[in-house]
Amino acid sequence: MEQLELVSFKLCPFVQRSVIALRYKAVPFTLTHIDLDHPPAWFGEISPFGKVPLLKVGDRAVLFESAVINEYLDETTPPRLHPEDPVQRALNRAWIEFASACLADLYQLTVAPDQARFEECRQALGAKLRRLEQSLDPAPYFNGDRFSLADTAFAPLLMRLELLNQAQPLYDPAQFPRLEAWNDALMALPAVKESVIHDFVKVYFDHIRSRGGYLAAHLPQA
Ligand SMILES: N[C@@H](CCC(=O)N[C@@H](CS)C(=O)NCC(=O)O)C(=O)O
């Protein structure tokens, strides 16, 4: 198999999706972190959107977009994580898009400059989480017993939500019992636990603080 190099930013939830897939499949890869505030020149040359993740596949190609990268990984390395049934697979792809929209809301929430904007983002995210809670019944994973690419897409979101909610209440966990149980099942997996840097919480909170938004002032001191 060709060498795989994942180009990453330490806190990126989209990169984390691929790290989880790679670790779950026990596929060897290297991880190259870049600073997105000061990206190296080579990154601009190979990243069409100027975004991570990128997956370098030997000397053959540089793949971009987390959903595409994970589909490639799933087509080339066992075990198969996408469902076999085409309808289920299509639904999984659609919910992966939904997870990306939730991540966008969460990001906006972390950088909201004032309370009004913060509240707006909290409401938008809350509405999506309610939708997710009502539409799905993960038991224990998105598709039941079998861990899937949809789980790799939601795990980074659920991980950040729990961390932030412990620091500054954003929602009432009692209203999201299915998401809570799903999160517990995901966080128990080594592939998920080992998908972030060892000092993730500190680096994540420091990053939010460095953005100086409303949430920054409400996080506990490091
Ligand atoms: N749709 C992309 C989103 C990736 C994304 O937003 N990555 C962020 C980091 S978490 C990024 O590279 N941002 C840099 C920028 O927007 O300039 C994917 O799924 O891969």
PDB file of C-alpha atoms and ligand atoms in Angstrom:
ATOM      1  CA  MET A   1       0.000   0.000   0.000  1.00  0.00           C
ATOM      2  CA  GLU A   2       1.172   3.527  -0.758  1.00  0.00           C
ATOM      3  CA  GLN A   3       2.367   5.706   2.097  1.00  0.00           C
ATOM      4  CA  LEU A   4      -0.345   7.858   3.613  1.00  0.00           C
ATOM      5  CA  GLU A   5       0.357  11.296   5.076  1.00  0.00           C
ATOM      6  CA  LEU A   6      -2.432  13.272   6.670  1.00  0.00           C
ATOM      7  CA  VAL A   7      -1.912  17.037   6.707  1.00  0.00           C
ATOM      8  CA  SER A   8      -3.544  18.392   9.810  1.00  0.00           C
ATOM      9  CA  PHE A   9      -4.199  21.263  12.152  1.00  0.00           C
ATOM     10  CA  LYS A  10      -3.963  20.044  15.771  1.00  0.00           C
ATOM     11  CA  LEU A  11      -7.550  20.947  16.689  1.00  0.00           C
ATOM     12  CA  CYS A  12      -9.348  20.246  13.430  1.00  0.00           C
ATOM     13  CA  PRO A  13     -12.469  18.093  13.869  1.00  0.00           C
ATOM     14  CA  PHE A  14     -12.484  17.273  10.144  1.00  0.00           C
ATOM     15  CA  VAL A  15      -8.944  15.882  10.310  1.00  0.00           C
ATOM     16  CA  GLN A  16     -10.001  13.958  13.400  1.00  0.00           C
ATOM     17  CA  ARG A  17     -12.579  12.071  11.316  1.00  0.00           C
ATOM     18  CA  SER A  18      -9.798  10.626   9.190  1.00  0.00           C
ATOM     19  CA  VAL A  19      -7.560   9.915  12.170  1.00  0.00           C
ATOM     20  CA  ILE A  20     -10.394   7.906  13.731  1.00  0.00           C
ATOM     21  CA  ALA A  21     -10.988   5.955  10.509  1.00  0.00           C
ATOM     22  CA  LEU A  22      -7.266   5.251  10.086  1.00  0.00           C
ATOM     23  CA  ARG A  23      -6.821   4.175  13.708  1.00  0.00           C
ATOM     24  CA  TYR A  24      -9.979   2.041  13.679  1.00  0.00           C
ATOM     25  CA  LYS A  25      -8.707   0.268  10.572  1.00  0.00           C
ATOM     26  CA  ALA A  26      -5.159   0.078  12.014  1.00  0.00           C
ATOM     27  CA  VAL A  27      -3.738   1.604   8.837  1.00  0.00           C
ATOM     28  CA  PRO A  28      -0.206   3.081   9.167  1.00  0.00           C
ATOM     29  CA  PHE A  29       0.006   6.813   8.396  1.00  0.00           C
ATOM     30  CA  THR A  30       1.978   9.891   9.303  1.00  0.00           C
ATOM     31  CA  LEU A  31       0.498  13.107  10.610  1.00  0.00           C
ATOM     32  CA  THR A  32       1.899  16.518   9.663  1.00  0.00           C
ATOM     33  CA  HIS A  33       0.522  19.404  11.703  1.00  0.00           C
ATOM     34  CA  ILE A  34       0.530  22.897  10.244  1.00  0.00           C
ATOM     35  CA  ASP A  35      -0.376  26.234  11.802  1.00  0.00           C
ATOM     36  CA  LEU A  36      -3.437  27.454   9.918  1.00  0.00           C
ATOM     37  CA  ASP A  37      -2.786  31.043  11.026  1.00  0.00           C
ATOM     38  CA  HIS A  38       0.638  30.868   9.360  1.00  0.00           C
ATOM     39  CA  PRO A  39       0.412  28.080   6.777  1.00  0.00           C
ATOM     40  CA  PRO A  40       3.581  27.067   4.942  1.00  0.00           C
ATOM     41  CA  ALA A  41       3.789  27.999   1.241  1.00  0.00           C
ATOM     42  CA  TRP A  42       3.663  24.340   0.117  1.00  0.00           C
ATOM     43  CA  PHE A  43       0.269  23.990   1.764  1.00  0.00           C
ATOM     44  CA  GLY A  44      -1.280  26.744  -0.367  1.00  0.00           C
ATOM     45  CA  GLU A  45       0.087  25.035  -3.451  1.00  0.00           C
ATOM     46  CA  ILE A  46      -1.506  21.656  -2.752  1.00  0.00           C
ATOM     47  CA  SER A  47      -4.741  22.557  -0.915  1.00  0.00           C
ATOM     48  CA  PRO A  48      -7.444  23.817  -3.330  1.00  0.00           C
ATOM     49  CA  PHE A  49      -9.606  25.255  -0.504  1.00  0.00           C
ATOM     50  CA  GLY A  50      -6.668  26.181   1.737  1.00  0.00           C
ATOM     51  CA  LYS A  51      -8.131  23.741   4.267  1.00  0.00           C
ATOM     52  CA  VAL A  52      -7.115  20.611   6.138  1.00  0.00           C
ATOM     53  CA  PRO A  53      -7.390  17.660   6.039  1.00  0.00           C
ATOM     54  CA  LEU A  54      -5.332  16.663   3.037  1.00  0.00           C
ATOM     55  CA  LEU A  55      -4.346  13.069   2.460  1.00  0.00           C
ATOM     56  CA  LYS A  56      -1.183  12.531   0.467  1.00  0.00           C
ATOM     57  CA  VAL A  57      -1.368   9.118  -1.215  1.00  0.00           C
ATOM     58  CA  GLY A  58       2.250   8.266  -1.987  1.00  0.00           C
ATOM     59  CA  ASP A  59       3.433  10.480  -4.833  1.00  0.00           C
ATOM     60  CA  ARG A  60       0.222   9.870  -6.724  1.00  0.00           C
ATOM     61  CA  ALA A  61      -2.373  12.286  -5.365  1.00  0.00           C
ATOM     62  CA  VAL A  62      -3.320  14.776  -2.693  1.00  0.00           C
ATOM     63  CA  LEU A  63      -6.906  14.158  -1.624  1.00  0.00           C
ATOM     64  CA  PHE A  64      -8.971  16.869   0.041  1.00  0.00           C
ATOM     65  CA  GLU A  65     -12.343  17.083   1.855  1.00  0.00           C
ATOM     66  CA  SER A  66     -12.757  14.841   4.899  1.00  0.00           C
ATOM     67  CA  ALA A  67     -15.805  12.956   3.575  1.00  0.00           C
ATOM     68  CA  VAL A  68     -13.984  12.128   0.329  1.00  0.00           C
ATOM     69  CA  ILE A  69     -10.803  11.129   2.146  1.00  0.00           C
ATOM     70  CA  ASN A  70     -12.742   8.793   4.415  1.00  0.00           C
ATOM     71  CA  GLU A  71     -14.597   7.225   1.499  1.00  0.00           C
ATOM     72  CA  TYR A  72     -11.236   6.593  -0.186  1.00  0.00           C
ATOM     73  CA  LEU A  73      -9.875   5.018   2.992  1.00  0.00           C
ATOM     74  CA  ASP A  74     -12.995   2.903   3.259  1.00  0.00           C
ATOM     75  CA  GLU A  75     -12.725   1.680  -0.323  1.00  0.00           C
ATOM     76  CA  THR A  76      -9.086   0.705   0.060  1.00  0.00           C
ATOM     77  CA  THR A  77      -8.720  -0.658   3.604  1.00  0.00           C
ATOM     78  CA  PRO A  78     -10.751  -3.137   5.686  1.00  0.00           C
ATOM     79  CA  PRO A  79     -13.020  -3.363   7.558  1.00  0.00           C
ATOM     80  CA  ARG A  80     -15.723  -1.707   5.449  1.00  0.00           C
ATOM     81  CA  LEU A  81     -17.283   1.057   7.547  1.00  0.00           C
ATOM     82  CA  HIS A  82     -19.963   2.384   5.190  1.00  0.00           C
ATOM     83  CA  PRO A  83     -23.181   0.282   5.151  1.00  0.00           C
ATOM     84  CA  GLU A  84     -23.625  -2.202   2.296  1.00  0.00           C
ATOM     85  CA  ASP A  85     -27.212  -1.149   1.574  1.00  0.00           C
ATOM     86  CA  PRO A  86     -27.255   1.797  -0.899  1.00  0.00           C
ATOM     87  CA  VAL A  87     -30.159   3.558   0.837  1.00  0.00           C
ATOM     88  CA  GLN A  88     -28.454   3.299   4.209  1.00  0.00           C
ATOM     89  CA  ARG A  89     -25.202   4.449   2.651  1.00  0.00           C
ATOM     90  CA  ALA A  90     -26.906   7.474   1.085  1.00  0.00           C
ATOM     91  CA  LEU A  91     -28.542   8.330   4.413  1.00  0.00           C
ATOM     92  CA  ASN A  92     -25.192   8.015   6.169  1.00  0.00           C
ATOM     93  CA  ARG A  93     -23.613  10.408   3.659  1.00  0.00           C
ATOM     94  CA  ALA A  94     -26.408  12.910   4.213  1.00  0.00           C
ATOM     95  CA  TRP A  95     -26.011  12.773   7.996  1.00  0.00           C
ATOM     96  CA  ILE A  96     -22.253  13.233   7.609  1.00  0.00           C
ATOM     97  CA  GLU A  97     -23.126  16.523   5.872  1.00  0.00           C
ATOM     98  CA  PHE A  98     -25.390  17.302   8.796  1.00  0.00           C
ATOM     99  CA  ALA A  99     -22.484  16.688  11.184  1.00  0.00           C
ATOM    100  CA  SER A 100     -20.400  19.166   9.180  1.00  0.00           C
ATOM    101  CA  ALA A 101     -23.147  21.788   9.538  1.00  0.00           C
ATOM    102  CA  CYS A 102     -23.213  21.192  13.312  1.00  0.00           C
ATOM    103  CA  LEU A 103     -19.425  21.648  13.420  1.00  0.00           C
ATOM    104  CA  ALA A 104     -19.789  24.947  11.555  1.00  0.00           C
ATOM    105  CA  ASP A 105     -22.346  26.134  14.145  1.00  0.00           C
ATOM    106  CA  LEU A 106     -20.067  25.021  16.973  1.00  0.00           C
ATOM    107  CA  TYR A 107     -17.126  26.882  15.491  1.00  0.00           C
ATOM    108  CA  GLN A 108     -19.223  30.065  15.116  1.00  0.00           C
ATOM    109  CA  LEU A 109     -20.285  29.686  18.729  1.00  0.00           C
ATOM    110  CA  THR A 110     -16.672  29.522  19.934  1.00  0.00           C
ATOM    111  CA  VAL A 111     -15.736  32.744  18.127  1.00  0.00           C
ATOM    112  CA  ALA A 112     -19.006  34.725  18.609  1.00  0.00           C
ATOM    113  CA  PRO A 113     -17.865  38.217  19.619  1.00  0.00           C
ATOM    114  CA  ASP A 114     -20.756  39.035  21.959  1.00  0.00           C
ATOM    115  CA  GLN A 115     -23.547  37.442  23.947  1.00  0.00           C
ATOM    116  CA  ALA A 116     -26.243  38.107  21.299  1.00  0.00           C
ATOM    117  CA  ARG A 117     -24.316  36.320  18.558  1.00  0.00           C
ATOM    118  CA  PHE A 118     -23.294  33.560  20.985  1.00  0.00           C
ATOM    119  CA  GLU A 119     -26.956  32.981  21.862  1.00  0.00           C
ATOM    120  CA  GLU A 120     -27.888  32.911  18.173  1.00  0.00           C
ATOM    121  CA  CYS A 121     -25.258  30.224  17.515  1.00  0.00           C
ATOM    122  CA  ARG A 122     -26.309  28.278  20.604  1.00  0.00           C
ATOM    123  CA  GLN A 123     -29.910  28.251  19.365  1.00  0.00           C
ATOM    124  CA  ALA A 124     -28.911  27.155  15.847  1.00  0.00           C
ATOM    125  CA  LEU A 125     -26.786  24.328  17.203  1.00  0.00           C
ATOM    126  CA  GLY A 126     -29.442  23.360  19.753  1.00  0.00           C
ATOM    127  CA  ALA A 127     -32.072  23.038  16.996  1.00  0.00           C
ATOM    128  CA  LYS A 128     -29.804  20.699  15.027  1.00  0.00           C
ATOM    129  CA  LEU A 129     -28.987  18.618  18.101  1.00  0.00           C
ATOM    130  CA  ARG A 130     -32.707  18.238  18.875  1.00  0.00           C
ATOM    131  CA  ARG A 131     -33.267  17.104  15.309  1.00  0.00           C
ATOM    132  CA  LEU A 132     -30.459  14.588  15.648  1.00  0.00           C
ATOM    133  CA  GLU A 133     -31.777  13.349  18.994  1.00  0.00           C
ATOM    134  CA  GLN A 134     -35.281  12.840  17.561  1.00  0.00           C
ATOM    135  CA  SER A 135     -34.248  11.333  14.221  1.00  0.00           C
ATOM    136  CA  LEU A 136     -31.711   8.807  15.412  1.00  0.00           C
ATOM    137  CA  ASP A 137     -31.489   6.023  17.866  1.00  0.00           C
ATOM    138  CA  PRO A 138     -27.823   5.072  17.991  1.00  0.00           C
ATOM    139  CA  ALA A 139     -27.552   1.675  19.635  1.00  0.00           C
ATOM    140  CA  PRO A 140     -24.774   1.901  20.441  1.00  0.00           C
ATOM    141  CA  TYR A 141     -23.451   3.388  17.165  1.00  0.00           C
ATOM    142  CA  PHE A 142     -25.060   5.363  14.361  1.00  0.00           C
ATOM    143  CA  ASN A 143     -26.093   2.209  12.454  1.00  0.00           C
ATOM    144  CA  GLY A 144     -26.530  -0.094  15.433  1.00  0.00           C
ATOM    145  CA  ASP A 145     -23.829  -2.632  16.293  1.00  0.00           C
ATOM    146  CA  ARG A 146     -21.397  -1.693  13.542  1.00  0.00           C
ATOM    147  CA  PHE A 147     -19.135   1.311  13.874  1.00  0.00           C
ATOM    148  CA  SER A 148     -19.295   3.377  10.663  1.00  0.00           C
ATOM    149  CA  LEU A 149     -17.972   6.430   8.841  1.00  0.00           C
ATOM    150  CA  ALA A 150     -20.968   8.334  10.227  1.00  0.00           C
ATOM    151  CA  ASP A 151     -19.609   7.664  13.721  1.00  0.00           C
ATOM    152  CA  THR A 152     -16.194   8.997  12.680  1.00  0.00           C
ATOM    153  CA  ALA A 153     -17.955  12.167  11.467  1.00  0.00           C
ATOM    154  CA  PHE A 154     -19.966  12.817  14.628  1.00  0.00           C
ATOM    155  CA  ALA A 155     -17.404  11.755  17.272  1.00  0.00           C
ATOM    156  CA  PRO A 156     -15.340  14.991  17.003  1.00  0.00           C
ATOM    157  CA  LEU A 157     -18.526  17.047  17.429  1.00  0.00           C
ATOM    158  CA  LEU A 158     -19.818  15.056  20.413  1.00  0.00           C
ATOM    159  CA  MET A 159     -16.378  15.160  22.060  1.00  0.00           C
ATOM    160  CA  ARG A 160     -16.162  18.968  21.796  1.00  0.00           C
ATOM    161  CA  LEU A 161     -19.761  19.461  22.904  1.00  0.00           C
ATOM    162  CA  GLU A 162     -19.195  17.468  26.077  1.00  0.00           C
ATOM    163  CA  LEU A 163     -15.956  19.291  26.893  1.00  0.00           C
ATOM    164  CA  LEU A 164     -17.462  22.715  26.332  1.00  0.00           C
ATOM    165  CA  ASN A 165     -20.653  21.864  28.164  1.00  0.00           C
ATOM    166  CA  GLN A 166     -18.656  20.837  31.222  1.00  0.00           C
ATOM    167  CA  ALA A 167     -16.861  24.186  31.154  1.00  0.00           C
ATOM    168  CA  GLN A 168     -19.804  26.427  30.275  1.00  0.00           C
ATOM    169  CA  PRO A 169     -23.352  24.995  30.107  1.00  0.00           C
ATOM    170  CA  LEU A 170     -24.613  25.160  26.509  1.00  0.00           C
ATOM    171  CA  TYR A 171     -27.445  22.620  26.681  1.00  0.00           C
ATOM    172  CA  ASP A 172     -29.091  20.300  29.168  1.00  0.00           C
ATOM    173  CA  PRO A 173     -27.653  16.761  28.700  1.00  0.00           C
ATOM    174  CA  ALA A 174     -30.868  15.297  30.206  1.00  0.00           C
ATOM    175  CA  GLN A 175     -32.703  16.408  27.061  1.00  0.00           C
ATOM    176  CA  PHE A 176     -30.340  14.439  24.826  1.00  0.00           C
ATOM    177  CA  PRO A 177     -30.220  10.905  26.300  1.00  0.00           C
ATOM    178  CA  ARG A 178     -29.546   9.215  22.951  1.00  0.00           C
ATOM    179  CA  LEU A 179     -26.695  11.560  22.094  1.00  0.00           C
ATOM    180  CA  GLU A 180     -25.271  11.073  25.573  1.00  0.00           C
ATOM    181  CA  ALA A 181     -25.327   7.271  25.250  1.00  0.00           C
ATOM    182  CA  TRP A 182     -23.870   7.477  21.752  1.00  0.00           C
ATOM    183  CA  ASN A 183     -21.115   9.760  22.976  1.00  0.00           C
ATOM    184  CA  ASP A 184     -20.275   7.338  25.820  1.00  0.00           C
ATOM    185  CA  ALA A 185     -20.013   4.430  23.355  1.00  0.00           C
ATOM    186  CA  LEU A 186     -17.794   6.431  20.997  1.00  0.00           C
ATOM    187  CA  MET A 187     -15.490   7.810  23.676  1.00  0.00           C
ATOM    188  CA  ALA A 188     -14.885   4.268  24.971  1.00  0.00           C
ATOM    189  CA  LEU A 189     -13.225   3.305  21.665  1.00  0.00           C
ATOM    190  CA  PRO A 190      -9.405   3.528  21.576  1.00  0.00           C
ATOM    191  CA  ALA A 191      -9.575   4.810  17.975  1.00  0.00           C
ATOM    192  CA  VAL A 192     -11.625   7.778  19.192  1.00  0.00           C
ATOM    193  CA  LYS A 193      -9.732   8.353  22.463  1.00  0.00           C
ATOM    194  CA  GLU A 194      -6.427   8.387  20.583  1.00  0.00           C
ATOM    195  CA  SER A 195      -7.620  10.655  17.791  1.00  0.00           C
ATOM    196  CA  VAL A 196      -6.572  13.917  19.457  1.00  0.00           C
ATOM    197  CA  ILE A 197      -3.307  15.278  20.828  1.00  0.00           C
ATOM    198  CA  HIS A 198      -2.591  14.346  24.472  1.00  0.00           C
ATOM    199  CA  ASP A 199      -3.186  17.904  25.762  1.00  0.00           C
ATOM    200  CA  PHE A 200      -6.204  18.510  23.561  1.00  0.00           C
ATOM    201  CA  VAL A 201      -8.426  20.164  26.199  1.00  0.00           C
ATOM    202  CA  LYS A 202      -5.799  22.730  27.143  1.00  0.00           C
ATOM    203  CA  VAL A 203      -4.863  23.515  23.529  1.00  0.00           C
ATOM    204  CA  TYR A 204      -8.543  23.697  22.482  1.00  0.00           C
ATOM    205  CA  PHE A 205      -9.500  26.028  25.331  1.00  0.00           C
ATOM    206  CA  ASP A 206      -6.363  28.162  24.816  1.00  0.00           C
ATOM    207  CA  HIS A 207      -7.291  28.466  21.155  1.00  0.00           C
ATOM    208  CA  ILE A 208     -10.808  29.607  22.017  1.00  0.00           C
ATOM    209  CA  ARG A 209      -9.349  32.092  24.512  1.00  0.00           C
ATOM    210  CA  SER A 210      -6.981  33.420  21.837  1.00  0.00           C
ATOM    211  CA  ARG A 211     -10.014  34.247  19.663  1.00  0.00           C
ATOM    212  CA  GLY A 212     -11.242  36.563  22.434  1.00  0.00           C
ATOM    213  CA  GLY A 213     -14.957  35.943  21.868  1.00  0.00           C
ATOM    214  CA  TYR A 214     -17.835  35.771  24.339  1.00  0.00           C
ATOM    215  CA  LEU A 215     -17.169  32.111  25.223  1.00  0.00           C
ATOM    216  CA  ALA A 216     -13.462  32.831  25.891  1.00  0.00           C
ATOM    217  CA  ALA A 217     -14.405  35.018  28.840  1.00  0.00           C
ATOM    218  CA  HIS A 218     -16.616  32.242  30.248  1.00  0.00           C
ATOM    219  CA  LEU A 219     -14.160  29.340  30.186  1.00  0.00           C
ATOM    220  CA  PRO A 220     -12.424  28.363  33.439  1.00  0.00           C
ATOM    221  CA  GLN A 221      -8.864  29.643  33.748  1.00  0.00           C
ATOM    222  CA  ALA A 222      -6.170  27.176  32.607  1.00  0.00           C
TER     223      ALA A 222
HETATM  224  N1  LIG B   1     -15.417  20.666   4.230  1.00  0.00           N
HETATM  225  C1  LIG B   1     -14.078  20.510   4.762  1.00  0.00           C
HETATM  226  C2  LIG B   1     -13.938  21.416   5.983  1.00  0.00           C
HETATM  227  C3  LIG B   1     -12.508  21.426   6.512  1.00  0.00           C
HETATM  228  C4  LIG B   1     -12.231  22.660   7.371  1.00  0.00           C
HETATM  229  O1  LIG B   1     -13.061  23.550   7.550  1.00  0.00           O
HETATM  230  N2  LIG B   1     -10.994  22.712   7.919  1.00  0.00           N
HETATM  231  C5  LIG B   1     -10.598  23.886   8.667  1.00  0.00           C
HETATM  232  C6  LIG B   1      -9.845  23.499   9.937  1.00  0.00           C
HETATM  233  S1  LIG B   1     -10.833  22.654  11.091  1.00  0.00           S
HETATM  234  C7  LIG B   1      -9.612  24.688   7.841  1.00  0.00           C
HETATM  235  O2  LIG B   1      -8.711  24.142   7.247  1.00  0.00           O
HETATM  236  N3  LIG B   1      -9.765  26.013   7.826  1.00  0.00           N
HETATM  237  C8  LIG B   1      -8.847  26.882   7.185  1.00  0.00           C
HETATM  238  C9  LIG B   1      -9.525  28.009   6.494  1.00  0.00           C
HETATM  239  O3  LIG B   1     -10.769  27.997   6.375  1.00  0.00           O
HETATM  240  O4  LIG B   1      -8.812  28.919   6.075  1.00  0.00           O
HETATM  241  C10 LIG B   1     -13.810  19.048   5.107  1.00  0.00           C
HETATM  242  O5  LIG B   1     -14.772  18.335   5.442  1.00  0.00           O
HETATM  243  O6  LIG B   1     -12.655  18.602   4.990  1.00  0.00           O
END
